[in-house]
Tab-separated table of C-alpha atoms in Angstrom:
chain	number	residue	atom	x	y	z
A	18	UNK	CA	-44.351	-25.141	73.238
A	19	UNK	CA	-46.964	-25.857	69.446
A	20	UNK	CA	-50.625	-24.779	68.915
A	21	UNK	CA	-53.016	-25.991	66.919
A	22	UNK	CA	-53.379	-25.219	63.668
A	23	UNK	CA	-57.142	-23.835	63.032
A	24	UNK	CA	-59.758	-25.509	61.608
A	25	UNK	CA	-60.600	-24.136	57.689
A	26	UNK	CA	-61.215	-27.304	56.490
A	27	UNK	CA	-62.848	-30.632	57.605
A	28	UNK	CA	-59.493	-32.967	57.017
A	29	UNK	CA	-58.277	-31.422	60.226
A	30	UNK	CA	-61.066	-32.247	62.082
A	31	UNK	CA	-61.546	-35.529	60.862
A	32	UNK	CA	-57.614	-36.266	61.440
A	33	UNK	CA	-58.462	-34.863	65.188
A	34	UNK	CA	-61.304	-37.241	66.096
A	35	UNK	CA	-59.245	-40.054	65.080
A	36	UNK	CA	-56.344	-39.478	67.047
A	37	UNK	CA	-59.581	-38.771	70.357
A	38	UNK	CA	-60.894	-42.149	69.070
A	39	UNK	CA	-64.389	-41.017	69.395
A	40	UNK	CA	-66.875	-42.816	67.935
A	41	UNK	CA	-67.624	-41.749	64.104
A	42	UNK	CA	-67.999	-43.283	61.020
A	43	UNK	CA	-66.823	-41.379	58.301
A	44	UNK	CA	-68.377	-43.431	55.408
A	45	UNK	CA	-71.908	-43.558	56.864
A	46	UNK	CA	-74.539	-41.773	54.933
A	47	UNK	CA	-75.900	-38.694	56.687
A	48	UNK	CA	-77.148	-35.312	56.353
A	49	UNK	CA	-74.252	-32.577	55.605
A	50	UNK	CA	-74.956	-31.143	58.614
A	51	UNK	CA	-74.854	-34.157	60.763
A	52	UNK	CA	-71.497	-34.867	58.837
A	53	UNK	CA	-69.836	-31.323	59.548
A	54	UNK	CA	-71.383	-31.524	63.220
A	55	UNK	CA	-69.711	-34.729	64.285
A	56	UNK	CA	-66.365	-34.363	62.147
A	57	UNK	CA	-65.875	-30.746	64.596
A	58	UNK	CA	-64.444	-32.352	67.867
A	59	UNK	CA	-64.301	-28.530	69.135
A	60	UNK	CA	-67.963	-28.819	69.851
A	61	UNK	CA	-70.628	-30.478	70.942
A	62	UNK	CA	-74.459	-30.150	71.671
A	63	UNK	CA	-77.322	-31.853	73.296
A	64	UNK	CA	-79.759	-30.751	70.115
A	65	UNK	CA	-79.931	-33.265	67.573
A	66	UNK	CA	-79.960	-30.825	64.937
A	67	UNK	CA	-77.692	-27.714	65.789
A	68	UNK	CA	-77.909	-25.147	63.851
A	69	UNK	CA	-74.766	-24.974	61.547
A	70	UNK	CA	-71.868	-22.071	62.127
A	71	UNK	CA	-71.853	-19.494	61.588
A	72	UNK	CA	-75.162	-18.477	63.717
A	73	UNK	CA	-76.984	-15.108	65.342
A	74	UNK	CA	-76.571	-15.332	68.762
A	75	UNK	CA	-77.948	-13.153	71.196
A	76	UNK	CA	-78.089	-13.438	75.565
A	77	UNK	CA	-81.491	-14.616	76.423
A	78	UNK	CA	-82.987	-11.850	78.850
A	79	UNK	CA	-85.076	-13.897	81.111
A	80	UNK	CA	-84.573	-15.367	84.742
A	81	UNK	CA	-83.164	-18.455	84.299
A	82	UNK	CA	-80.238	-16.855	82.441
A	83	UNK	CA	-79.550	-15.792	86.432
A	84	UNK	CA	-79.909	-18.754	87.712
A	85	UNK	CA	-77.507	-20.223	85.667
A	86	UNK	CA	-75.320	-17.616	85.397
A	87	UNK	CA	-75.693	-18.703	89.597
A	88	UNK	CA	-74.722	-22.622	89.045
A	89	UNK	CA	-70.994	-21.133	87.553
A	90	UNK	CA	-68.696	-22.675	90.410
A	91	UNK	CA	-70.134	-26.221	89.848
A	92	UNK	CA	-70.148	-25.968	86.542
A	93	UNK	CA	-66.372	-24.765	86.976
A	94	UNK	CA	-66.228	-27.743	88.801
A	95	UNK	CA	-66.954	-30.392	86.125
A	96	UNK	CA	-65.804	-29.113	83.276
A	97	UNK	CA	-61.859	-29.023	85.532
A	98	UNK	CA	-62.505	-32.516	86.745
A	99	UNK	CA	-62.808	-33.874	82.869
A	100	UNK	CA	-59.254	-32.374	82.573
A	101	UNK	CA	-61.160	-28.827	80.908
A	102	UNK	CA	-59.845	-25.091	81.571
A	103	UNK	CA	-62.354	-23.365	84.066
A	104	UNK	CA	-61.420	-20.321	81.570
A	105	UNK	CA	-64.911	-20.058	79.575
A	106	UNK	CA	-67.722	-17.811	79.358
A	107	UNK	CA	-71.007	-18.995	80.320
A	108	UNK	CA	-74.027	-18.255	79.590
A	109	UNK	CA	-77.941	-19.046	78.389
A	110	UNK	CA	-78.527	-17.708	74.606
A	111	UNK	CA	-81.118	-17.657	71.780
A	112	UNK	CA	-79.022	-18.705	68.370
A	113	UNK	CA	-80.491	-18.527	65.021
A	114	UNK	CA	-79.350	-18.715	61.207
A	115	UNK	CA	-82.309	-16.809	58.797
A	116	UNK	CA	-82.844	-17.731	55.612
A	117	UNK	CA	-81.924	-22.043	56.450
A	118	UNK	CA	-84.583	-23.846	57.294
A	119	UNK	CA	-86.000	-23.500	61.028
A	120	UNK	CA	-83.239	-21.026	61.543
A	121	UNK	CA	-85.641	-17.639	62.077
A	122	UNK	CA	-87.052	-19.343	65.539
A	123	UNK	CA	-84.515	-19.174	68.111
A	124	UNK	CA	-82.979	-21.814	70.017
A	125	UNK	CA	-81.764	-21.202	73.486
A	126	UNK	CA	-79.933	-23.413	75.197
A	127	UNK	CA	-76.651	-23.129	77.849
A	128	UNK	CA	-73.906	-22.222	76.011
A	129	UNK	CA	-69.824	-22.978	77.506
A	130	UNK	CA	-67.423	-21.057	75.056
A	131	UNK	CA	-64.029	-21.478	75.450
A	132	UNK	CA	-61.320	-19.174	73.255
A	133	UNK	CA	-57.935	-20.848	72.649
A	134	UNK	CA	-58.472	-23.208	75.420
A	135	UNK	CA	-56.206	-26.377	75.988
A	136	UNK	CA	-54.791	-28.729	73.974
A	137	UNK	CA	-58.528	-30.992	73.382
A	138	UNK	CA	-60.465	-33.324	75.126
A	139	UNK	CA	-63.886	-35.111	74.307
A	140	UNK	CA	-66.672	-32.394	75.009
A	141	UNK	CA	-69.189	-34.719	74.922
A	142	UNK	CA	-68.668	-36.167	78.846
A	143	UNK	CA	-68.426	-32.784	80.393
A	144	UNK	CA	-71.359	-32.514	78.667
A	145	UNK	CA	-73.423	-35.279	79.817
A	146	UNK	CA	-72.431	-34.673	83.446
A	147	UNK	CA	-73.567	-30.806	82.927
A	148	UNK	CA	-76.742	-31.616	81.319
A	149	UNK	CA	-77.833	-33.973	84.900
A	150	UNK	CA	-76.529	-31.029	86.703
A	151	UNK	CA	-78.770	-28.784	85.479
A	152	UNK	CA	-81.460	-31.263	85.523
A	153	UNK	CA	-81.190	-31.296	88.791
A	154	UNK	CA	-81.683	-27.540	89.413
A	155	UNK	CA	-84.568	-28.101	87.466
A	156	UNK	CA	-82.942	-26.776	84.380
A	157	UNK	CA	-84.795	-28.236	81.565
A	158	UNK	CA	-81.994	-26.963	78.723
A	159	UNK	CA	-79.923	-28.032	75.992
A	160	UNK	CA	-76.285	-27.760	76.196
A	161	UNK	CA	-73.213	-26.554	74.450
A	162	UNK	CA	-69.934	-26.581	74.709
A	163	UNK	CA	-67.563	-25.122	71.946
A	164	UNK	CA	-64.419	-23.470	71.897
A	165	UNK	CA	-64.928	-20.781	69.015
A	166	UNK	CA	-61.121	-20.235	67.884
A	167	UNK	CA	-61.075	-23.903	66.791
A	168	UNK	CA	-64.513	-25.272	66.263
A	169	UNK	CA	-65.243	-25.115	62.059
A	170	UNK	CA	-66.973	-21.960	61.732
A	171	UNK	CA	-65.852	-20.820	58.277
A	172	UNK	CA	-65.942	-17.340	56.869
A	173	UNK	CA	-65.830	-16.095	53.221
A	174	UNK	CA	-63.353	-13.865	51.727
A	175	UNK	CA	-63.028	-13.212	48.093
A	176	UNK	CA	-60.029	-14.651	46.977
A	177	UNK	CA	-57.628	-11.753	44.441
A	178	UNK	CA	-57.534	-13.250	41.152
A	179	UNK	CA	-53.353	-12.840	41.132
A	180	UNK	CA	-53.332	-15.724	43.433
A	181	UNK	CA	-52.010	-19.164	41.761
A	182	UNK	CA	-55.394	-21.159	43.086
A	183	UNK	CA	-57.110	-19.044	40.692
A	184	UNK	CA	-55.946	-20.813	37.467
A	185	UNK	CA	-56.066	-24.359	39.484
A	186	UNK	CA	-59.187	-24.047	39.432
A	187	UNK	CA	-60.381	-22.649	36.418
A	188	UNK	CA	-58.453	-25.751	35.274
A	189	UNK	CA	-60.705	-28.710	37.179
A	190	UNK	CA	-64.034	-26.342	37.028
A	191	UNK	CA	-65.777	-27.944	34.697
A	192	UNK	CA	-64.978	-31.143	35.597
A	193	UNK	CA	-66.456	-30.480	39.160
A	194	UNK	CA	-68.946	-29.259	37.808
A	195	UNK	CA	-70.051	-32.366	35.601
A	196	UNK	CA	-69.310	-34.574	39.278
A	197	UNK	CA	-71.522	-32.173	41.247
A	198	UNK	CA	-74.364	-32.792	38.183
A	199	UNK	CA	-73.339	-36.026	38.143
A	200	UNK	CA	-74.073	-37.027	41.934
A	201	UNK	CA	-76.175	-34.338	43.244
A	202	UNK	CA	-78.125	-33.527	39.942
A	203	UNK	CA	-80.418	-30.449	41.190
A	204	UNK	CA	-79.353	-30.635	44.861
A	205	UNK	CA	-75.945	-28.307	45.050
A	206	UNK	CA	-76.538	-24.710	44.474
A	207	UNK	CA	-73.248	-22.840	44.207
A	208	UNK	CA	-69.744	-23.683	43.118
A	209	UNK	CA	-66.935	-21.323	43.623
A	210	UNK	CA	-63.206	-20.559	45.033
A	211	UNK	CA	-63.057	-18.545	48.131
A	212	UNK	CA	-60.788	-17.652	50.348
A	213	UNK	CA	-61.883	-19.276	53.789
A	214	UNK	CA	-60.831	-18.879	57.608
A	215	UNK	CA	-61.888	-18.377	60.946
A	216	UNK	CA	-60.923	-14.863	60.193
A	217	UNK	CA	-59.574	-12.231	56.961
A	218	UNK	CA	-55.845	-13.480	58.816
A	219	UNK	CA	-56.669	-17.384	59.182
A	220	UNK	CA	-57.393	-17.907	55.692
A	221	UNK	CA	-56.241	-20.282	53.033
A	222	UNK	CA	-58.223	-20.703	49.159
A	223	UNK	CA	-60.928	-23.380	49.273
A	224	UNK	CA	-63.488	-24.880	46.760
A	225	UNK	CA	-66.757	-24.132	48.635
A	226	UNK	CA	-69.812	-26.060	47.334
A	227	UNK	CA	-73.127	-25.195	49.082
A	228	UNK	CA	-75.929	-27.777	48.996
A	229	UNK	CA	-79.363	-28.301	49.636
A	230	UNK	CA	-79.986	-28.039	53.444
A	231	UNK	CA	-80.450	-31.661	55.401
A	232	UNK	CA	-78.929	-33.201	51.949
A	233	UNK	CA	-77.983	-37.018	52.795
A	234	UNK	CA	-74.836	-38.206	50.841
A	235	UNK	CA	-71.660	-40.338	51.739
A	236	UNK	CA	-70.068	-37.031	52.340
A	237	UNK	CA	-66.525	-38.607	52.781
A	238	UNK	CA	-67.106	-40.413	49.350
A	239	UNK	CA	-68.171	-36.603	47.790
A	240	UNK	CA	-65.113	-35.330	49.932
A	241	UNK	CA	-62.093	-37.493	48.228
A	242	UNK	CA	-63.970	-37.538	44.896
A	243	UNK	CA	-63.392	-33.756	44.775
A	244	UNK	CA	-59.908	-33.967	46.563
A	245	UNK	CA	-59.206	-36.640	43.570
A	246	UNK	CA	-60.246	-34.154	40.626
A	247	UNK	CA	-58.416	-31.427	42.609
A	248	UNK	CA	-55.053	-32.939	42.323
A	249	UNK	CA	-54.958	-33.901	38.598
A	250	UNK	CA	-55.339	-30.912	37.961
A	251	UNK	CA	-52.938	-29.228	40.906
A	252	UNK	CA	-49.691	-30.269	40.126
A	253	UNK	CA	-48.046	-27.806	41.458
A	254	UNK	CA	-49.652	-29.422	44.759
A	255	UNK	CA	-50.831	-25.667	45.672
A	256	UNK	CA	-52.703	-25.808	48.790
A	257	UNK	CA	-56.282	-25.586	48.305
A	258	UNK	CA	-59.773	-27.160	51.015
A	259	UNK	CA	-62.301	-28.021	49.824
A	260	UNK	CA	-65.721	-26.532	51.996
A	261	UNK	CA	-69.641	-28.151	51.576
A	262	UNK	CA	-71.746	-26.326	53.461
A	263	UNK	CA	-75.208	-26.373	53.814
A	264	UNK	CA	-76.792	-23.318	52.310
A	265	UNK	CA	-78.915	-21.548	49.155
A	266	UNK	CA	-79.078	-18.333	47.463
A	267	UNK	CA	-82.043	-16.267	48.028
A	268	UNK	CA	-83.600	-13.042	47.011
A	269	UNK	CA	-84.505	-12.273	50.718
A	270	UNK	CA	-80.474	-12.970	51.647
A	271	UNK	CA	-78.728	-11.903	48.592
A	272	UNK	CA	-80.796	-8.467	48.291
A	273	UNK	CA	-78.389	-5.956	49.832
A	274	UNK	CA	-80.601	-3.174	51.866
A	275	UNK	CA	-79.658	-0.496	49.037
A	276	UNK	CA	-81.607	-2.689	46.778
A	277	UNK	CA	-84.801	-3.435	48.771
A	278	UNK	CA	-84.657	0.670	49.418
A	279	UNK	CA	-84.883	0.917	45.272
A	280	UNK	CA	-87.706	-1.771	45.467
A	281	UNK	CA	-89.715	-0.119	47.468
A	282	UNK	CA	-89.327	3.448	46.845
A	283	UNK	CA	-87.362	4.289	44.331
A	284	UNK	CA	-84.271	6.863	43.597
A	285	UNK	CA	-83.951	9.903	41.576
A	286	UNK	CA	-81.329	9.109	38.453
A	287	UNK	CA	-81.183	12.990	37.145
A	288	UNK	CA	-77.697	12.716	37.869
A	289	UNK	CA	-77.146	9.418	36.919
A	290	UNK	CA	-78.115	10.483	33.368
A	291	UNK	CA	-74.864	10.266	31.057
A	292	UNK	CA	-75.280	12.820	27.522
A	293	UNK	CA	-75.154	10.432	26.065
A	294	UNK	CA	-77.710	7.887	27.237
A	295	UNK	CA	-74.576	5.588	28.760
A	296	UNK	CA	-75.512	3.950	32.242
A	297	UNK	CA	-72.676	5.214	34.804
A	298	UNK	CA	-71.423	4.375	37.330
A	299	UNK	CA	-74.008	4.631	40.368
A	300	UNK	CA	-77.129	4.745	38.063
A	301	UNK	CA	-79.715	1.482	38.876
A	302	UNK	CA	-80.024	-1.452	36.415
A	303	UNK	CA	-82.724	-4.081	36.984
A	304	UNK	CA	-84.131	-7.054	35.323
A	305	UNK	CA	-87.514	-7.233	32.924
A	306	UNK	CA	-90.074	-7.602	34.721
A	307	UNK	CA	-88.925	-6.269	38.477
A	308	UNK	CA	-89.618	-2.886	39.765
A	309	UNK	CA	-86.388	-2.858	41.660
A	310	UNK	CA	-82.883	-4.170	41.082
A	311	UNK	CA	-79.619	-2.481	42.286
A	312	UNK	CA	-76.660	-0.087	41.786
A	313	UNK	CA	-74.240	-0.995	38.657
A	314	UNK	CA	-70.517	-0.886	39.383
A	315	UNK	CA	-67.895	-0.195	37.143
A	316	UNK	CA	-67.782	-0.604	33.421
A	317	UNK	CA	-64.285	-2.521	32.658
A	318	UNK	CA	-63.191	-3.855	29.137
A	319	UNK	CA	-63.220	-7.655	29.301
A	320	UNK	CA	-61.592	-10.140	26.693
A	321	UNK	CA	-63.100	-13.462	26.253
A	322	UNK	CA	-61.720	-15.457	23.403
A	323	UNK	CA	-59.688	-12.679	21.892
A	324	UNK	CA	-62.324	-10.155	21.220
A	325	UNK	CA	-62.218	-7.141	23.816
A	326	UNK	CA	-65.410	-6.622	24.943
A	327	UNK	CA	-67.234	-3.575	27.226
A	328	UNK	CA	-68.669	-4.800	30.089
A	329	UNK	CA	-70.051	-3.160	33.940
A	330	UNK	CA	-69.820	-4.773	37.269
A	331	UNK	CA	-72.608	-5.423	39.084
A	332	UNK	CA	-73.788	-8.003	42.052
A	333	UNK	CA	-75.346	-11.372	41.012
A	334	UNK	CA	-78.458	-11.287	42.301
A	335	UNK	CA	-79.524	-7.775	40.010
A	336	UNK	CA	-79.437	-9.584	37.386
A	337	UNK	CA	-80.485	-12.658	38.202
A	338	UNK	CA	-83.954	-14.020	36.750
A	339	UNK	CA	-87.123	-12.647	37.444
A	340	UNK	CA	-89.525	-13.773	40.741
A	341	UNK	CA	-91.831	-15.116	38.489
A	342	UNK	CA	-89.275	-17.004	37.089
A	343	UNK	CA	-89.846	-21.371	37.361
A	344	UNK	CA	-87.483	-22.540	40.382
A	345	UNK	CA	-85.727	-24.826	38.095
A	346	UNK	CA	-84.488	-21.748	35.690
A	347	UNK	CA	-83.694	-19.768	39.446
A	348	UNK	CA	-81.769	-23.105	40.497
A	349	UNK	CA	-80.149	-23.438	37.650
A	350	UNK	CA	-79.155	-19.683	37.126
A	351	UNK	CA	-77.594	-19.881	41.229
A	352	UNK	CA	-75.450	-22.908	40.080
A	353	UNK	CA	-73.899	-21.769	36.833
A	354	UNK	CA	-74.580	-18.402	36.486
A	355	UNK	CA	-76.126	-15.821	34.293
A	356	UNK	CA	-74.680	-14.649	30.928
A	357	UNK	CA	-75.944	-13.448	27.201
A	358	UNK	CA	-73.871	-15.878	26.169
A	359	UNK	CA	-75.754	-18.813	27.595
A	360	UNK	CA	-79.477	-19.312	24.769
A	361	UNK	CA	-81.616	-20.419	27.877
A	362	UNK	CA	-84.366	-19.348	30.196
A	363	UNK	CA	-81.055	-17.736	32.299
A	364	UNK	CA	-80.560	-15.351	30.004
A	365	UNK	CA	-82.610	-12.400	31.429
A	366	UNK	CA	-83.139	-8.725	29.910
A	367	UNK	CA	-81.482	-5.997	32.379
A	368	UNK	CA	-83.260	-2.995	31.715
A	369	UNK	CA	-81.803	0.300	32.952
A	370	UNK	CA	-83.197	2.408	34.716
A	371	UNK	CA	-85.169	0.749	36.865
A	372	UNK	CA	-89.162	1.046	36.679
A	373	UNK	CA	-89.744	2.842	40.450
A	374	UNK	CA	-86.420	4.804	39.431
A	375	UNK	CA	-87.636	6.190	36.007
A	376	UNK	CA	-91.239	7.148	38.225
A	377	UNK	CA	-89.847	8.442	40.742
A	378	UNK	CA	-87.310	10.046	38.051
A	379	UNK	CA	-90.053	11.539	36.179
A	380	UNK	CA	-91.993	12.757	39.071
A	381	UNK	CA	-89.426	14.868	39.308
A	382	UNK	CA	-88.956	16.637	36.069
A	383	UNK	CA	-92.993	16.830	35.586
A	384	UNK	CA	-92.908	19.440	39.083
């Protein structure tokens, strides 16, 4: 008995839809969200603009949930009549996706979810019958049927620097940035190489591009162009998938709980001070003009153009342009980063310690 490969890239989903002969025009110009949804055989929903996975799911806490759960036997009959298994989870849920446009407002719907279900059949016909049945019971809710093990639900993991895909990525990175700039101008938000998969065990290297939500393009053409750029440099045929996802970097999303605490209360830095004044691991740093910041990571040496220079590790959101920077500068830094080598407005002045921590430390010293 053979098992299906898990869905980590759109290549697999497109092939499955062709095999199932579902109506799908891959050359049409669509929003990215619509493209992702139409290419995903393993998720069907009546929501015209469903939140892209992954999203936050919580059970509904109301009488409507009990009413729907009492309909399980009839829903099982509908699913089995369409060739699907009766082994599914049934619930009424609220879905949110913080940081995504409209994602903070809960979307309530009936969810029928499978895990490791049978060989795929289109969910849409069964979904339509479930909607009609629930409507006959006076239940007017959106319905989603999803196979959680096989739907397009990517998780991003860091890729080890010694992975062979890293060298290939670095060889085509400049060409890919040029392509994105010419095709999407200011509408792409981030480009990087990740290990991508539904779980850590199922991960594979993938070029990942984040673009503005609701961006309309011929995504099949974009995908093929990126594949061509990769293949030109990938002479050894190393497996590298492609994922184009809706999203953007946000100060509110990127800032860690620790950083938020730094911004509001400050921390005593007495034990983070070195006699020679050099910053050490755990000290706070920030951007000139901001009250808070983040934590300094380890100190390392990096070789740049044959010269060794001392460096420090930290998260990008700590040294990104200040919140009062023009939006186009923040967007540019989000796309290509910020560096002391960049002689433009993305070049931030980093301070040590943050003003909020200086106040907290002085307050202790003045006791």
